[in-house]
């Protein structure tokens, strides 16, 4: 009986242990990956951020398969609080953006694009563009213009 109790205790301890880095490569359900991706480059072809309710994180500059931007790895340490405060308004996503079925912008320059991947309430949506189209709804246009301004300030 003593051995059986010891065995149960060991099993419970093993299953209750959690490796510290288990969640570092997992992107939270409600998150936004945003920034810039570059088409005419070799190596790290992106400057992306991960925004969650807990913080904003820079990309880890690890090798990611070109075009697989949604699976970028991010730094474990969040950026400074003032940068998080700057990016936080992007968490207020207009409902129309999640349901919008059309392109929000054009890709006219081959070496630079803005990138946004929204993961909110089980819905995932990705937008890649250089310039905004003129005929998109005003609510989307305002959100994207705010994103562009925030992205520019985070790069400084």
C-alpha atoms as a printed R data frame, in Angstrom:
    type eleno elety resid chain resno       x      y       z
1   ATOM     1    CA   UNK     A     1   0.000  0.000   0.000
2   ATOM     2    CA   UNK     A     2   2.884  2.328   0.819
3   ATOM     3    CA   UNK     A     3   4.434  1.744  -2.628
4   ATOM     4    CA   UNK     A     4   1.081  2.292  -4.323
5   ATOM     5    CA   UNK     A     5   0.635  5.627  -2.501
6   ATOM     6    CA   UNK     A     6   4.139  6.676  -3.486
7   ATOM     7    CA   UNK     A     7   3.440  5.737  -7.109
8   ATOM     8    CA   UNK     A     8   0.227  7.794  -7.126
9   ATOM     9    CA   UNK     A     9   2.070 10.763  -5.612
10  ATOM    10    CA   UNK     A    10   4.803 10.589  -8.263
11  ATOM    11    CA   UNK     A    11   2.233 10.392 -11.071
12  ATOM    12    CA   UNK     A    12   0.330 13.392  -9.703
13  ATOM    13    CA   UNK     A    13   3.547 15.396  -9.415
14  ATOM    14    CA   UNK     A    14   4.619 14.541 -12.951
15  ATOM    15    CA   UNK     A    15   1.287 15.556 -14.458
16  ATOM    16    CA   UNK     A    16   1.028 18.726 -12.402
17  ATOM    17    CA   UNK     A    17   4.449 19.969 -13.477
18  ATOM    18    CA   UNK     A    18   4.475 22.437 -16.317
19  ATOM    19    CA   UNK     A    19   7.523 23.367 -18.330
20  ATOM    20    CA   UNK     A    20   8.121 27.116 -18.097
21  ATOM    21    CA   UNK     A    21   8.405 27.553 -21.863
22  ATOM    22    CA   UNK     A    22   5.342 25.520 -22.906
23  ATOM    23    CA   UNK     A    23   3.227 28.566 -23.673
24  ATOM    24    CA   UNK     A    24   5.900 30.788 -25.203
25  ATOM    25    CA   UNK     A    25   5.300 29.608 -28.760
26  ATOM    26    CA   UNK     A    26   1.518 29.498 -28.418
27  ATOM    27    CA   UNK     A    27  -0.276 32.618 -29.560
28  ATOM    28    CA   UNK     A    28  -3.260 33.470 -27.349
29  ATOM    29    CA   UNK     A    29  -6.764 33.047 -28.732
30  ATOM    30    CA   UNK     A    30  -7.452 36.779 -28.570
31  ATOM    31    CA   UNK     A    31  -4.455 38.456 -30.146
32  ATOM    32    CA   UNK     A    32  -3.303 40.587 -33.017
33  ATOM    33    CA   UNK     A    33  -0.136 40.040 -35.002
34  ATOM    34    CA   UNK     A    34   0.705 43.198 -36.894
35  ATOM    35    CA   UNK     A    35   3.542 45.036 -38.553
36  ATOM    36    CA   UNK     A    36   5.421 44.896 -41.814
37  ATOM    37    CA   UNK     A    37   6.563 42.110 -44.099
38  ATOM    38    CA   UNK     A    38   9.077 42.463 -46.897
39  ATOM    39    CA   UNK     A    39   8.944 40.623 -50.196
40  ATOM    40    CA   UNK     A    40  12.288 41.430 -51.794
41  ATOM    41    CA   UNK     A    41  14.639 40.339 -49.037
42  ATOM    42    CA   UNK     A    42  16.721 37.478 -47.714
43  ATOM    43    CA   UNK     A    43  16.604 36.343 -44.079
44  ATOM    44    CA   UNK     A    44  14.310 37.917 -41.505
45  ATOM    45    CA   UNK     A    45  11.698 39.418 -43.830
46  ATOM    46    CA   UNK     A    46   9.402 40.926 -41.249
47  ATOM    47    CA   UNK     A    47   9.008 43.374 -38.403
48  ATOM    48    CA   UNK     A    48   5.988 42.063 -36.508
49  ATOM    49    CA   UNK     A    49   4.434 42.535 -33.084
50  ATOM    50    CA   UNK     A    50   2.098 40.367 -31.033
51  ATOM    51    CA   UNK     A    51  -0.525 42.320 -29.099
52  ATOM    52    CA   UNK     A    52  -2.542 40.677 -26.320
53  ATOM    53    CA   UNK     A    53  -4.425 42.011 -23.310
54  ATOM    54    CA   UNK     A    54  -1.230 41.419 -21.287
55  ATOM    55    CA   UNK     A    55   1.321 43.221 -23.467
56  ATOM    56    CA   UNK     A    56   2.930 43.826 -26.816
57  ATOM    57    CA   UNK     A    57   5.839 41.609 -27.885
58  ATOM    58    CA   UNK     A    58   8.395 42.038 -30.655
59  ATOM    59    CA   UNK     A    59   9.092 39.187 -33.022
60  ATOM    60    CA   UNK     A    60  11.961 36.915 -32.012
61  ATOM    61    CA   UNK     A    61  13.774 37.361 -35.343
62  ATOM    62    CA   UNK     A    62  13.835 33.607 -35.749
63  ATOM    63    CA   UNK     A    63  13.654 31.958 -39.111
64  ATOM    64    CA   UNK     A    64  10.066 31.609 -40.184
65  ATOM    65    CA   UNK     A    65   9.066 30.025 -43.446
66  ATOM    66    CA   UNK     A    66   8.526 32.906 -45.833
67  ATOM    67    CA   UNK     A    67   4.839 33.764 -45.925
68  ATOM    68    CA   UNK     A    68   3.969 31.861 -42.726
69  ATOM    69    CA   UNK     A    69   3.674 35.111 -40.775
70  ATOM    70    CA   UNK     A    70   0.817 33.878 -38.575
71  ATOM    71    CA   UNK     A    71   3.245 31.408 -36.962
72  ATOM    72    CA   UNK     A    72   5.993 33.895 -36.146
73  ATOM    73    CA   UNK     A    73   7.652 33.385 -32.767
74  ATOM    74    CA   UNK     A    74   7.783 36.337 -30.400
75  ATOM    75    CA   UNK     A    75  10.028 37.464 -27.574
76  ATOM    76    CA   UNK     A    76   9.089 36.246 -24.102
77  ATOM    77    CA   UNK     A    77   9.588 39.677 -22.549
78  ATOM    78    CA   UNK     A    78   6.973 42.277 -23.419
79  ATOM    79    CA   UNK     A    79   7.974 45.681 -24.694
80  ATOM    80    CA   UNK     A    80   7.890 48.695 -22.377
81  ATOM    81    CA   UNK     A    81   4.574 49.764 -20.842
82  ATOM    82    CA   UNK     A    82   4.467 52.993 -22.881
83  ATOM    83    CA   UNK     A    83   4.670 50.915 -26.074
84  ATOM    84    CA   UNK     A    84   1.867 48.681 -24.804
85  ATOM    85    CA   UNK     A    85  -0.237 51.758 -23.998
86  ATOM    86    CA   UNK     A    86   0.434 53.014 -27.518
87  ATOM    87    CA   UNK     A    87  -0.670 49.725 -29.143
88  ATOM    88    CA   UNK     A    88  -3.626 48.947 -26.834
89  ATOM    89    CA   UNK     A    89  -6.237 50.798 -28.946
90  ATOM    90    CA   UNK     A    90  -5.731 48.163 -31.659
91  ATOM    91    CA   UNK     A    91  -7.500 45.680 -29.370
92  ATOM    92    CA   UNK     A    92 -10.722 47.633 -30.004
93  ATOM    93    CA   UNK     A    93 -11.467 45.925 -33.311
94  ATOM    94    CA   UNK     A    94 -14.549 47.072 -35.207
95  ATOM    95    CA   UNK     A    95 -16.983 44.178 -35.683
96  ATOM    96    CA   UNK     A    96 -17.245 45.044 -39.357
97  ATOM    97    CA   UNK     A    97 -13.531 44.287 -39.844
98  ATOM    98    CA   UNK     A    98 -13.914 40.695 -38.625
99  ATOM    99    CA   UNK     A    99 -16.809 40.079 -40.978
100 ATOM   100    CA   UNK     A   100 -15.500 42.080 -43.954
101 ATOM   101    CA   UNK     A   101 -15.166 39.781 -46.969
102 ATOM   102    CA   UNK     A   102 -13.372 42.104 -49.382
103 ATOM   103    CA   UNK     A   103  -9.808 43.356 -49.745
104 ATOM   104    CA   UNK     A   104  -9.087 46.410 -47.611
105 ATOM   105    CA   UNK     A   105  -6.068 47.452 -49.618
106 ATOM   106    CA   UNK     A   106  -3.913 46.966 -52.655
107 ATOM   107    CA   UNK     A   107  -0.496 45.404 -53.010
108 ATOM   108    CA   UNK     A   108   1.255 47.705 -55.439
109 ATOM   109    CA   UNK     A   109   4.863 47.622 -54.248
110 ATOM   110    CA   UNK     A   110   6.530 44.227 -54.230
111 ATOM   111    CA   UNK     A   111   8.996 44.819 -51.398
112 ATOM   112    CA   UNK     A   112   6.820 46.105 -48.525
113 ATOM   113    CA   UNK     A   113   3.389 45.240 -47.117
114 ATOM   114    CA   UNK     A   114   1.475 45.908 -43.945
115 ATOM   115    CA   UNK     A   115   0.316 42.750 -42.190
116 ATOM   116    CA   UNK     A   116  -2.519 42.248 -39.702
117 ATOM   117    CA   UNK     A   117  -3.692 38.901 -38.329
118 ATOM   118    CA   UNK     A   118  -6.671 39.140 -35.975
119 ATOM   119    CA   UNK     A   119  -7.553 36.228 -33.678
120 ATOM   120    CA   UNK     A   120 -10.629 37.193 -31.724
121 ATOM   121    CA   UNK     A   121 -13.307 34.930 -30.198
122 ATOM   122    CA   UNK     A   122 -12.375 31.986 -32.395
123 ATOM   123    CA   UNK     A   123 -12.346 34.064 -35.583
124 ATOM   124    CA   UNK     A   124  -9.094 34.542 -37.484
125 ATOM   125    CA   UNK     A   125  -8.686 37.076 -40.255
126 ATOM   126    CA   UNK     A   126  -5.549 38.197 -42.109
127 ATOM   127    CA   UNK     A   127  -5.009 41.321 -44.191
128 ATOM   128    CA   UNK     A   128  -1.925 42.119 -46.293
129 ATOM   129    CA   UNK     A   129  -1.759 45.438 -48.156
130 ATOM   130    CA   UNK     A   130   0.366 48.424 -49.217
131 ATOM   131    CA   UNK     A   131  -2.317 51.064 -49.586
132 ATOM   132    CA   UNK     A   132  -5.898 51.249 -48.399
133 ATOM   133    CA   UNK     A   133  -8.642 51.129 -50.977
134 ATOM   134    CA   UNK     A   134 -10.780 54.250 -51.122
135 ATOM   135    CA   UNK     A   135 -14.122 52.430 -51.026
136 ATOM   136    CA   UNK     A   136 -13.766 50.596 -47.701
137 ATOM   137    CA   UNK     A   137 -16.125 51.471 -44.824
138 ATOM   138    CA   UNK     A   138 -15.054 54.475 -42.749
139 ATOM   139    CA   UNK     A   139 -14.853 52.433 -39.525
140 ATOM   140    CA   UNK     A   140 -12.327 50.070 -41.139
141 ATOM   141    CA   UNK     A   141 -10.395 52.949 -42.705
142 ATOM   142    CA   UNK     A   142 -10.068 54.681 -39.315
143 ATOM   143    CA   UNK     A   143  -8.881 51.471 -37.626
144 ATOM   144    CA   UNK     A   144  -6.292 50.758 -40.334
145 ATOM   145    CA   UNK     A   145  -4.997 54.347 -40.370
146 ATOM   146    CA   UNK     A   146  -4.606 54.104 -36.585
147 ATOM   147    CA   UNK     A   147  -2.761 50.785 -37.029
148 ATOM   148    CA   UNK     A   148  -0.360 52.375 -39.552
149 ATOM   149    CA   UNK     A   149   0.375 55.288 -37.187
150 ATOM   150    CA   UNK     A   150   0.926 52.967 -34.196
151 ATOM   151    CA   UNK     A   151   3.147 50.647 -36.231
152 ATOM   152    CA   UNK     A   152   5.297 53.613 -37.332
153 ATOM   153    CA   UNK     A   153   5.695 54.814 -33.744
154 ATOM   154    CA   UNK     A   154   6.602 51.347 -32.427
155 ATOM   155    CA   UNK     A   155   9.417 51.057 -34.989
156 ATOM   156    CA   UNK     A   156  11.195 54.133 -33.588
